[in-house]
């Protein structure tokens, strides 16, 4: 899923409508799909059927819902919450860096942290096919990755202060490397948990896996981002949580990392020891997993991409969000630069949660027909206009700032802008997901959908990175108060200050980007948007993979 707001990077957090395991079928389609089973699994099924046939009460009890599997549901929920924690923390770092006045090139470099969830298709087949059968197909990857996540967090708890507060400024290179590994491990854990969810729950309850995914990741991201930024802020804690003001927040980033590092280590140990992956059905028919080799999966992906319609669609997905990149990637950082507290930026996400829940439900009524991309096409120009509105908001912000902060009406306007952005964003997102579901070959639905979703996410990540990278080169500054000095680079700016001058921005690259992006977006909408709409007119056979014909 693309980044749904301008205040927090959420590219890392992907709400999947399908399972991420490439050789596993879609969670929602699993109830209607036959899968192959090994001989021991067939024997387990036979024993389960015999037990069910022998007891009417037992059969009735097996249909009562999730009560008999509440432990498995809670475990899945816990695993998804843990997955959201490092993603939330990664999303908070750009705001912290911005408050320390790092360059936008550094922000662009750090944005690579959000790429692993868009690239996990590259190693998902290996996670799905290589494992130790005695330990468990999913635990073979889940346990090591979560241990590594915990160890990386403990390492960061000791070093993060020095990385953020060194004399030369934040060590962005090391921060990026460590948080990239956190995101990579979280994406790998996501592949394993998605696959395990399909077999951990019984056939009649497997649909709850997507609920655990959505609720758990959202809760984890909230804890790692919004809650952390609020409790780490001295101003927020002094204003709302303390009787006597102090210079620091209730918690520090180091404390937060240490706590969750220990939680990862302890919870992973408990799962490794007490949770058996391959259990008997206990009176319920278990969903069997499809097994596919690594090379077969890669060949299947290649055969899908080679199809003309899919190749064209992927190319359009990779370029569709260029017009929104400045608004989505840079606006929130510019507001922090203008003085808006980073914890307030994070808290703006809270009132949007009900809207984010309701919007897909409402929009899906209009995308359920044969032409879901019509909604995508109609929402496109409105989202571009909202991007220009964001630029006006950033320009207006310094003039509204008061001695005690910003007035309530300012935050109300920001919240309204954010809400309008959500409507346009979710209209495009839901329409795109509906089209993915419509064209995906049902024989390989899991792999097909994962490919299209991965391309969609990547199409949002790379323009954001480029947009951040170009802010500084497009910004013009001049040295005032020191003759003969300039501010073209950090070294020149330093010389300007030494000579008693000050660097003044004459043209902010963000505004240049905002206009250029809207122009590019309009051109895409006029010429390529119509081509994307015409893909809906292709016959179903044009989307069928030749491997299955």
XYZ file of C-alpha atoms in Angstrom:
549
model
C 0.000 0.000 0.000
C 1.199 3.458 -0.809
C 1.915 6.070 1.783
C -1.499 7.270 2.943
C -0.515 10.590 4.455
C 2.022 13.372 4.268
C 3.055 13.246 7.904
C 4.315 9.726 8.352
C 6.101 7.383 5.987
C 4.013 4.246 5.705
C 5.416 2.721 2.589
C 6.844 0.014 4.688
C 3.550 -1.019 6.101
C 1.646 -3.006 3.449
C -1.911 -3.975 4.128
C -2.225 -7.049 1.992
C -5.516 -8.176 0.584
C -3.838 -11.464 -0.212
C -1.301 -13.705 1.428
C 2.279 -12.766 0.732
C 3.477 -16.342 0.416
C 3.951 -16.880 -3.277
C 3.096 -20.542 -3.310
C 0.091 -20.054 -1.062
C -3.260 -19.138 -2.516
C -5.258 -16.061 -1.622
C -6.677 -16.188 1.896
C -10.166 -15.280 0.780
C -10.123 -17.775 -2.046
C -8.846 -20.614 0.096
C -12.284 -21.805 1.157
C -13.248 -22.434 -2.457
C -9.988 -23.881 -3.687
C -8.687 -27.453 -3.700
C -5.057 -27.947 -2.734
C -2.767 -30.892 -2.934
C -1.707 -32.727 0.219
C 0.997 -35.157 1.183
C 0.135 -38.640 2.395
C 0.551 -37.871 6.124
C -1.691 -34.832 5.721
C -4.318 -36.923 3.968
C -4.174 -39.385 6.831
C -4.706 -36.546 9.304
C -7.720 -35.422 7.302
C -9.153 -38.931 7.295
C -8.736 -39.213 11.059
C -10.403 -35.841 11.506
C -13.351 -36.914 9.341
C -13.741 -40.117 11.313
C -13.773 -38.217 14.582
C -16.307 -35.756 13.186
C -18.559 -38.529 11.942
C -18.454 -40.213 15.360
C -19.739 -37.252 17.336
C -22.517 -34.872 16.298
C -21.777 -32.591 19.235
C -18.153 -32.376 18.239
C -19.065 -31.487 14.662
C -21.382 -28.793 15.896
C -18.699 -27.487 18.228
C -16.224 -27.271 15.321
C -18.534 -24.803 13.583
C -18.966 -22.379 16.455
C -16.469 -19.884 15.063
C -13.157 -18.820 16.480
C -13.740 -19.737 20.130
C -11.923 -23.031 19.733
C -9.015 -21.270 18.000
C -8.847 -18.097 20.026
C -5.273 -18.887 21.035
C -4.159 -19.117 17.399
C -5.966 -15.891 16.512
C -4.306 -14.068 19.418
C -0.914 -15.455 18.419
C -1.341 -14.213 14.857
C -2.469 -10.839 16.149
C 0.593 -10.653 18.404
C 2.955 -11.553 15.541
C 1.481 -8.859 13.308
C 1.707 -6.292 16.127
C 5.398 -7.140 16.552
C 5.845 -6.719 12.810
C 4.399 -3.211 12.947
C 6.727 -1.991 15.714
C 9.963 -1.670 13.662
C 7.969 -0.222 10.763
C 6.499 2.435 13.033
C 9.915 3.249 14.442
C 11.347 3.546 10.927
C 8.503 5.926 10.069
C 9.331 8.140 13.052
C 13.026 8.570 12.220
C 12.519 10.969 9.245
C 10.595 13.339 11.521
C 13.352 13.145 14.144
C 15.990 13.737 11.474
C 14.049 16.696 10.104
C 13.931 18.286 13.565
C 17.751 18.045 13.496
C 17.897 19.871 10.132
C 19.404 17.111 8.016
C 19.489 17.614 4.252
C 16.795 16.254 1.976
C 19.428 14.125 0.262
C 19.920 12.417 3.615
C 16.152 11.989 3.884
C 16.118 10.472 0.402
C 18.887 8.080 1.388
C 16.998 7.018 4.509
C 13.835 6.464 2.449
C 15.408 3.272 1.072
C 14.474 1.818 4.468
C 10.883 1.590 3.206
C 11.753 -0.424 0.100
C 12.008 -4.026 1.455
C 8.226 -4.478 1.646
C 8.044 -3.461 -2.011
C 10.829 -5.843 -3.012
C 10.067 -8.920 -0.902
C 8.833 -10.681 -4.017
C 12.523 -11.207 -4.831
C 13.170 -13.518 -1.868
C 9.653 -14.667 -0.934
C 9.933 -17.882 -3.023
C 12.998 -18.912 -1.007
C 11.247 -18.223 2.303
C 8.318 -20.257 1.085
C 10.237 -23.291 -0.175
C 13.379 -23.659 1.990
C 12.899 -24.807 5.581
C 13.625 -27.450 8.221
C 10.640 -29.792 8.232
C 11.207 -30.926 11.820
C 11.160 -27.397 13.167
C 8.341 -26.211 10.937
C 7.977 -24.622 7.545
C 7.167 -21.150 8.898
C 9.009 -21.294 12.225
C 12.227 -22.009 10.320
C 12.113 -18.379 9.167
C 9.949 -16.728 11.818
C 12.112 -17.600 14.825
C 15.503 -16.510 13.384
C 14.128 -13.289 11.898
C 12.410 -12.264 15.128
C 15.531 -13.046 17.163
C 17.536 -10.867 14.776
C 14.924 -8.107 15.037
C 15.243 -8.194 18.814
C 19.055 -8.168 18.677
C 19.114 -5.271 16.204
C 16.807 -3.298 18.501
C 19.056 -3.989 21.492
C 22.054 -2.871 19.443
C 20.244 0.303 18.432
C 19.207 1.003 22.040
C 22.900 1.320 22.904
C 24.059 3.210 19.803
C 21.083 5.260 18.594
C 21.861 8.332 20.715
C 25.385 8.566 19.332
C 24.058 8.006 15.802
C 21.558 10.852 16.143
C 23.618 13.289 18.205
C 27.179 13.129 16.903
C 29.125 16.382 16.459
C 28.999 16.103 12.674
C 25.227 15.584 12.794
C 23.157 12.407 12.568
C 24.971 9.410 11.085
C 22.398 8.815 8.358
C 24.409 6.074 6.635
C 24.536 3.807 9.692
C 20.941 4.614 10.661
C 19.793 3.680 7.169
C 21.768 0.430 7.184
C 20.386 -0.689 10.553
C 16.781 0.312 9.882
C 16.969 -1.217 6.405
C 17.881 -4.515 8.060
C 14.983 -4.077 10.483
C 12.591 -3.520 7.577
C 14.099 -6.438 5.625
C 13.653 -8.767 8.610
C 10.115 -7.477 9.202
C 9.245 -8.148 5.547
C 10.686 -11.666 5.835
C 8.723 -12.231 9.033
C 5.640 -11.007 7.182
C 6.088 -13.639 4.466
C 6.410 -16.380 7.079
C 3.453 -15.208 9.185
C 1.187 -14.803 6.136
C 1.959 -18.359 5.090
C 1.546 -19.748 8.611
C -1.814 -17.988 9.001
C -3.254 -20.124 6.203
C -2.566 -23.360 8.090
C -2.656 -22.192 11.704
C -6.381 -21.548 11.417
C -8.968 -24.073 10.330
C -10.650 -23.850 6.951
C -13.764 -22.156 8.300
C -11.757 -19.569 10.258
C -8.903 -18.822 7.858
C -10.614 -15.588 6.800
C -9.760 -14.092 10.194
C -6.103 -14.042 9.152
C -6.589 -10.859 7.102
C -8.304 -9.221 10.084
C -5.350 -10.085 12.313
C -3.037 -8.701 9.627
C -4.791 -5.362 9.292
C -5.510 -4.802 12.993
C -2.138 -6.099 14.190
C 0.030 -4.127 11.746
C -1.961 -0.954 12.379
C -1.686 -1.355 16.154
C 2.036 -2.102 15.948
C 2.674 0.879 13.693
C 0.684 3.096 16.051
C 2.752 1.938 19.045
C 6.068 2.344 17.220
C 5.250 5.699 15.663
C 2.428 7.795 17.107
C 2.685 6.619 20.724
C 6.479 6.742 20.726
C 6.673 10.264 19.259
C 4.094 11.501 21.773
C 5.787 9.964 24.826
C 9.250 10.985 23.600
C 8.204 14.628 23.265
C 8.904 16.762 26.336
C 6.345 19.372 25.192
C 3.564 16.807 24.766
C 4.286 15.087 28.085
C 4.542 18.388 29.985
C 1.308 19.643 28.467
C -0.877 16.559 28.784
C 0.733 13.963 31.072
C 2.723 15.738 33.796
C 2.044 18.021 36.731
C 5.643 19.280 36.810
C 7.420 20.003 33.507
C 10.714 18.325 32.643
C 13.213 18.723 29.820
C 12.709 15.223 28.404
C 9.770 13.018 27.529
C 8.545 10.062 29.542
C 10.589 7.681 27.405
C 13.613 7.959 25.152
C 14.244 6.254 21.831
C 16.908 4.154 23.521
C 14.485 2.970 26.228
C 11.786 2.217 23.686
C 14.146 0.141 21.536
C 15.457 -1.784 24.543
C 11.936 -2.609 25.753
C 10.739 -3.903 22.397
C 14.000 -5.720 21.760
C 13.418 -7.702 24.947
C 9.776 -8.291 23.990
C 10.922 -9.734 20.657
C 13.438 -12.064 22.297
C 11.066 -13.316 25.001
C 8.034 -13.773 22.730
C 10.100 -15.518 20.052
C 11.506 -17.932 22.640
C 7.993 -18.770 23.835
C 6.802 -19.389 20.267
C 9.832 -21.543 19.479
C 9.351 -23.713 22.569
C 5.614 -23.969 23.083
C 3.961 -23.491 19.669
C 3.981 -26.517 17.412
C 3.489 -25.737 13.780
C 2.297 -29.105 12.509
C -0.543 -30.048 14.825
C -3.456 -32.350 14.215
C -6.760 -30.804 13.382
C -8.503 -31.526 16.738
C -11.783 -32.244 15.026
C -11.436 -29.532 12.406
C -10.268 -29.753 8.857
C -7.064 -27.822 8.425
C -6.187 -25.855 5.316
C -3.448 -27.621 3.401
C -0.587 -25.682 1.855
C 0.434 -25.758 -1.751
C 4.115 -26.552 -2.155
C 6.086 -25.146 -5.055
C 9.800 -25.071 -5.757
C 11.853 -21.887 -5.808
C 12.762 -22.044 -9.491
C 9.202 -22.943 -10.476
C 7.920 -19.853 -8.705
C 10.465 -17.559 -10.347
C 9.639 -19.060 -13.759
C 5.967 -18.480 -13.050
C 6.588 -14.836 -12.154
C 8.627 -14.337 -15.317
C 5.915 -15.903 -17.451
C 3.343 -13.538 -15.934
C 5.457 -10.433 -16.511
C 6.094 -11.412 -20.149
C 2.404 -11.174 -21.020
C 1.811 -7.941 -23.016
C -1.159 -6.789 -20.960
C 0.579 -7.404 -17.633
C 3.804 -5.761 -18.830
C 1.889 -2.661 -19.971
C -0.104 -2.531 -16.747
C 3.051 -2.826 -14.620
C 4.748 -0.034 -16.574
C 1.740 2.199 -15.937
C 1.696 1.312 -12.230
C 5.388 2.178 -11.910
C 4.835 5.673 -13.339
C 1.332 6.578 -12.134
C 2.379 8.104 -8.802
C 5.131 10.416 -10.021
C 2.640 13.286 -9.922
C 1.981 12.751 -6.205
C 5.561 12.188 -5.050
C 6.330 15.706 -3.813
C 3.064 15.956 -1.883
C 3.335 12.504 -0.316
C 7.048 12.407 0.508
C 8.059 15.982 1.271
C 5.043 17.855 2.669
C 5.176 16.429 6.183
C 8.897 17.117 6.479
C 8.382 20.679 5.255
C 5.734 21.255 7.923
C 8.137 20.020 10.618
C 10.785 22.323 9.132
C 8.283 25.173 9.404
C 7.896 24.513 13.130
C 4.976 22.098 13.451
C 5.852 19.683 16.309
C 6.614 16.204 15.009
C 4.415 14.584 17.678
C 1.472 16.681 16.488
C 2.129 15.526 12.953
C 2.012 11.927 14.147
C -1.162 12.463 16.182
C -2.973 13.732 13.100
C -3.169 10.107 11.998
C -5.391 9.156 14.955
C -8.642 10.926 13.892
C -8.208 9.442 10.422
C -8.472 5.827 11.583
C -12.323 5.668 11.365
C -12.166 7.295 7.935
C -9.546 4.813 6.767
C -11.787 1.967 7.908
C -14.967 3.303 6.294
C -13.519 4.538 2.995
C -12.651 1.100 1.524
C -16.122 -0.160 2.420
C -17.850 2.774 0.721
C -15.554 2.913 -2.299
C -15.738 -0.837 -2.909
C -19.412 -0.409 -3.856
C -18.305 1.625 -6.867
C -15.360 -0.572 -7.832
C -17.190 -3.896 -7.699
C -18.331 -3.675 -11.320
C -16.531 -4.574 -14.537
C -14.669 -1.212 -14.761
C -13.009 -0.469 -11.400
C -10.269 1.660 -12.975
C -12.851 4.294 -13.894
C -12.778 5.361 -10.226
C -8.964 5.408 -10.352
C -9.082 7.685 -13.397
C -11.673 10.059 -11.887
C -9.844 10.421 -8.546
C -6.470 11.072 -10.210
C -6.839 14.830 -10.994
C -8.398 15.551 -7.590
C -5.370 14.042 -5.878
C -3.116 16.207 -8.021
C -5.032 19.313 -6.959
C -4.707 18.272 -3.318
C -0.949 18.170 -3.887
C -1.057 21.842 -4.902
C -3.160 22.482 -1.821
C -0.435 20.934 0.304
C 2.109 23.312 -1.236
C -0.134 26.272 -0.328
C -0.477 24.853 3.185
C 3.311 24.705 3.614
C 3.658 28.269 2.276
C 0.949 29.507 4.680
C 2.263 27.707 7.786
C 5.055 30.129 8.876
C 2.637 33.083 8.841
C 0.228 31.281 11.207
C 2.805 30.295 13.820
C 2.319 31.996 17.162
C 4.454 32.264 20.263
C 2.774 29.285 21.916
C 2.613 27.176 18.774
C -0.152 26.953 16.200
C -3.837 27.846 16.686
C -6.542 25.205 16.739
C -8.011 26.339 13.420
C -4.665 25.651 11.738
C -4.714 22.006 12.823
C -8.363 21.795 11.738
C -7.381 22.924 8.234
C -4.473 20.467 8.165
C -6.830 17.692 9.271
C -9.357 18.616 6.568
C -6.604 18.589 3.940
C -5.462 15.220 5.191
C -9.032 13.846 5.061
C -9.524 14.990 1.452
C -6.209 13.398 0.570
C -7.368 10.133 2.125
C -10.554 10.106 0.043
C -8.618 10.530 -3.210
C -5.891 8.100 -2.164
C -8.234 5.311 -1.083
C -10.394 5.772 -4.181
C -7.342 5.027 -6.309
C -6.027 2.302 -4.024
C -9.280 0.332 -3.726
C -9.918 0.660 -7.462
C -6.456 -0.669 -8.204
C -6.832 -3.612 -5.807
C -10.232 -4.431 -7.289
C -8.731 -4.519 -10.772
C -5.910 -6.758 -9.529
C -8.461 -9.204 -8.167
C -10.476 -9.004 -11.387
C -7.641 -9.833 -13.793
C -5.545 -12.236 -11.693
C -5.485 -15.749 -13.052
C -7.440 -17.792 -10.452
C -5.173 -20.807 -10.940
C -2.204 -18.823 -9.586
C -4.076 -16.090 -7.738
C -1.636 -15.737 -4.841
C 1.450 -15.280 -7.000
C -0.340 -13.087 -9.551
C -1.821 -10.748 -6.951
C 1.423 -10.511 -5.007
C 3.260 -9.479 -8.171
C 0.758 -6.734 -9.019
C 0.663 -5.473 -5.421
C 4.472 -5.416 -5.293
C 4.669 -3.352 -8.489
C 2.022 -0.977 -7.099
C 4.005 -0.448 -3.895
C 7.268 0.010 -5.770
C 5.543 2.563 -7.993
C 4.993 4.668 -4.887
C 8.413 4.187 -3.303
C 10.822 5.137 -6.072
C 9.168 8.497 -6.930
C 9.172 9.419 -3.215
C 12.897 8.722 -2.957
C 13.613 10.764 -6.090
C 11.392 13.609 -4.875
C 13.297 13.816 -1.586
C 16.615 13.660 -3.419
C 15.779 16.577 -5.723
C 14.580 19.066 -3.105
C 18.059 20.398 -2.309
C 19.334 20.660 -5.929
C 16.180 22.539 -6.899
C 16.478 24.944 -3.959
C 18.202 28.283 -4.546
C 19.919 30.124 -1.674
C 21.998 33.267 -1.464
C 24.384 34.542 1.189
C 23.277 37.842 2.682
C 25.609 39.875 4.875
C 28.876 38.480 3.516
C 30.104 39.779 0.197
C 31.476 37.265 -2.276
C 30.062 34.238 -0.487
C 27.436 31.781 -1.713
C 25.315 28.976 -0.297
C 25.438 26.433 -3.129
C 26.725 23.645 -0.873
C 27.042 22.884 2.830
C 30.703 23.926 2.745
C 29.881 27.241 1.074
C 27.047 27.797 3.534
C 29.492 27.228 6.388
C 31.883 29.818 4.964
C 28.985 32.244 4.609
C 28.153 31.902 8.285
C 31.827 32.238 9.303
C 32.037 35.510 7.391
C 29.081 36.830 9.365
C 26.457 36.206 6.705
C 23.303 34.134 6.626
C 21.935 31.830 3.914
C 18.486 32.866 2.744
C 16.293 30.659 0.566
C 15.217 32.486 -2.567
C 13.453 29.523 -4.197
C 12.375 26.425 -2.275
C 12.810 23.274 -4.344
C 9.659 21.830 -2.774
C 7.464 24.363 -4.567
C 9.285 23.746 -7.835
C 8.745 20.004 -7.400
C 5.096 20.456 -6.503
C 4.382 22.302 -9.752
C 6.527 19.999 -11.906
C 4.932 16.893 -10.384
C 1.429 18.185 -11.046
C 2.353 18.955 -14.669
C 3.822 15.457 -15.091
C 0.768 13.977 -13.371
C -1.649 15.804 -15.672
C 0.289 14.666 -18.729
C 0.184 11.080 -17.447
C -3.555 11.365 -16.788
C -4.334 12.749 -20.235
C -2.265 10.315 -22.298
C -1.477 7.232 -20.226
C -4.513 7.311 -17.950
C -6.800 6.599 -20.880
C -4.544 3.753 -21.938
C -4.854 2.310 -18.441
C -8.631 2.541 -18.649
C -8.608 0.700 -21.974
C -6.930 -2.280 -20.302
C -10.323 -3.019 -18.768
C -11.616 -3.784 -22.264
C -9.137 -6.626 -22.757
C -10.647 -10.105 -22.786
C -10.035 -12.365 -19.752
C -7.805 -14.583 -21.903
C -5.353 -11.687 -22.293
C -4.632 -11.919 -18.566
C -4.348 -15.716 -18.376
C -0.884 -17.096 -17.836
C 0.242 -19.389 -20.653
C 1.668 -21.874 -18.147
C -1.870 -22.768 -17.190
C -3.371 -22.890 -20.662
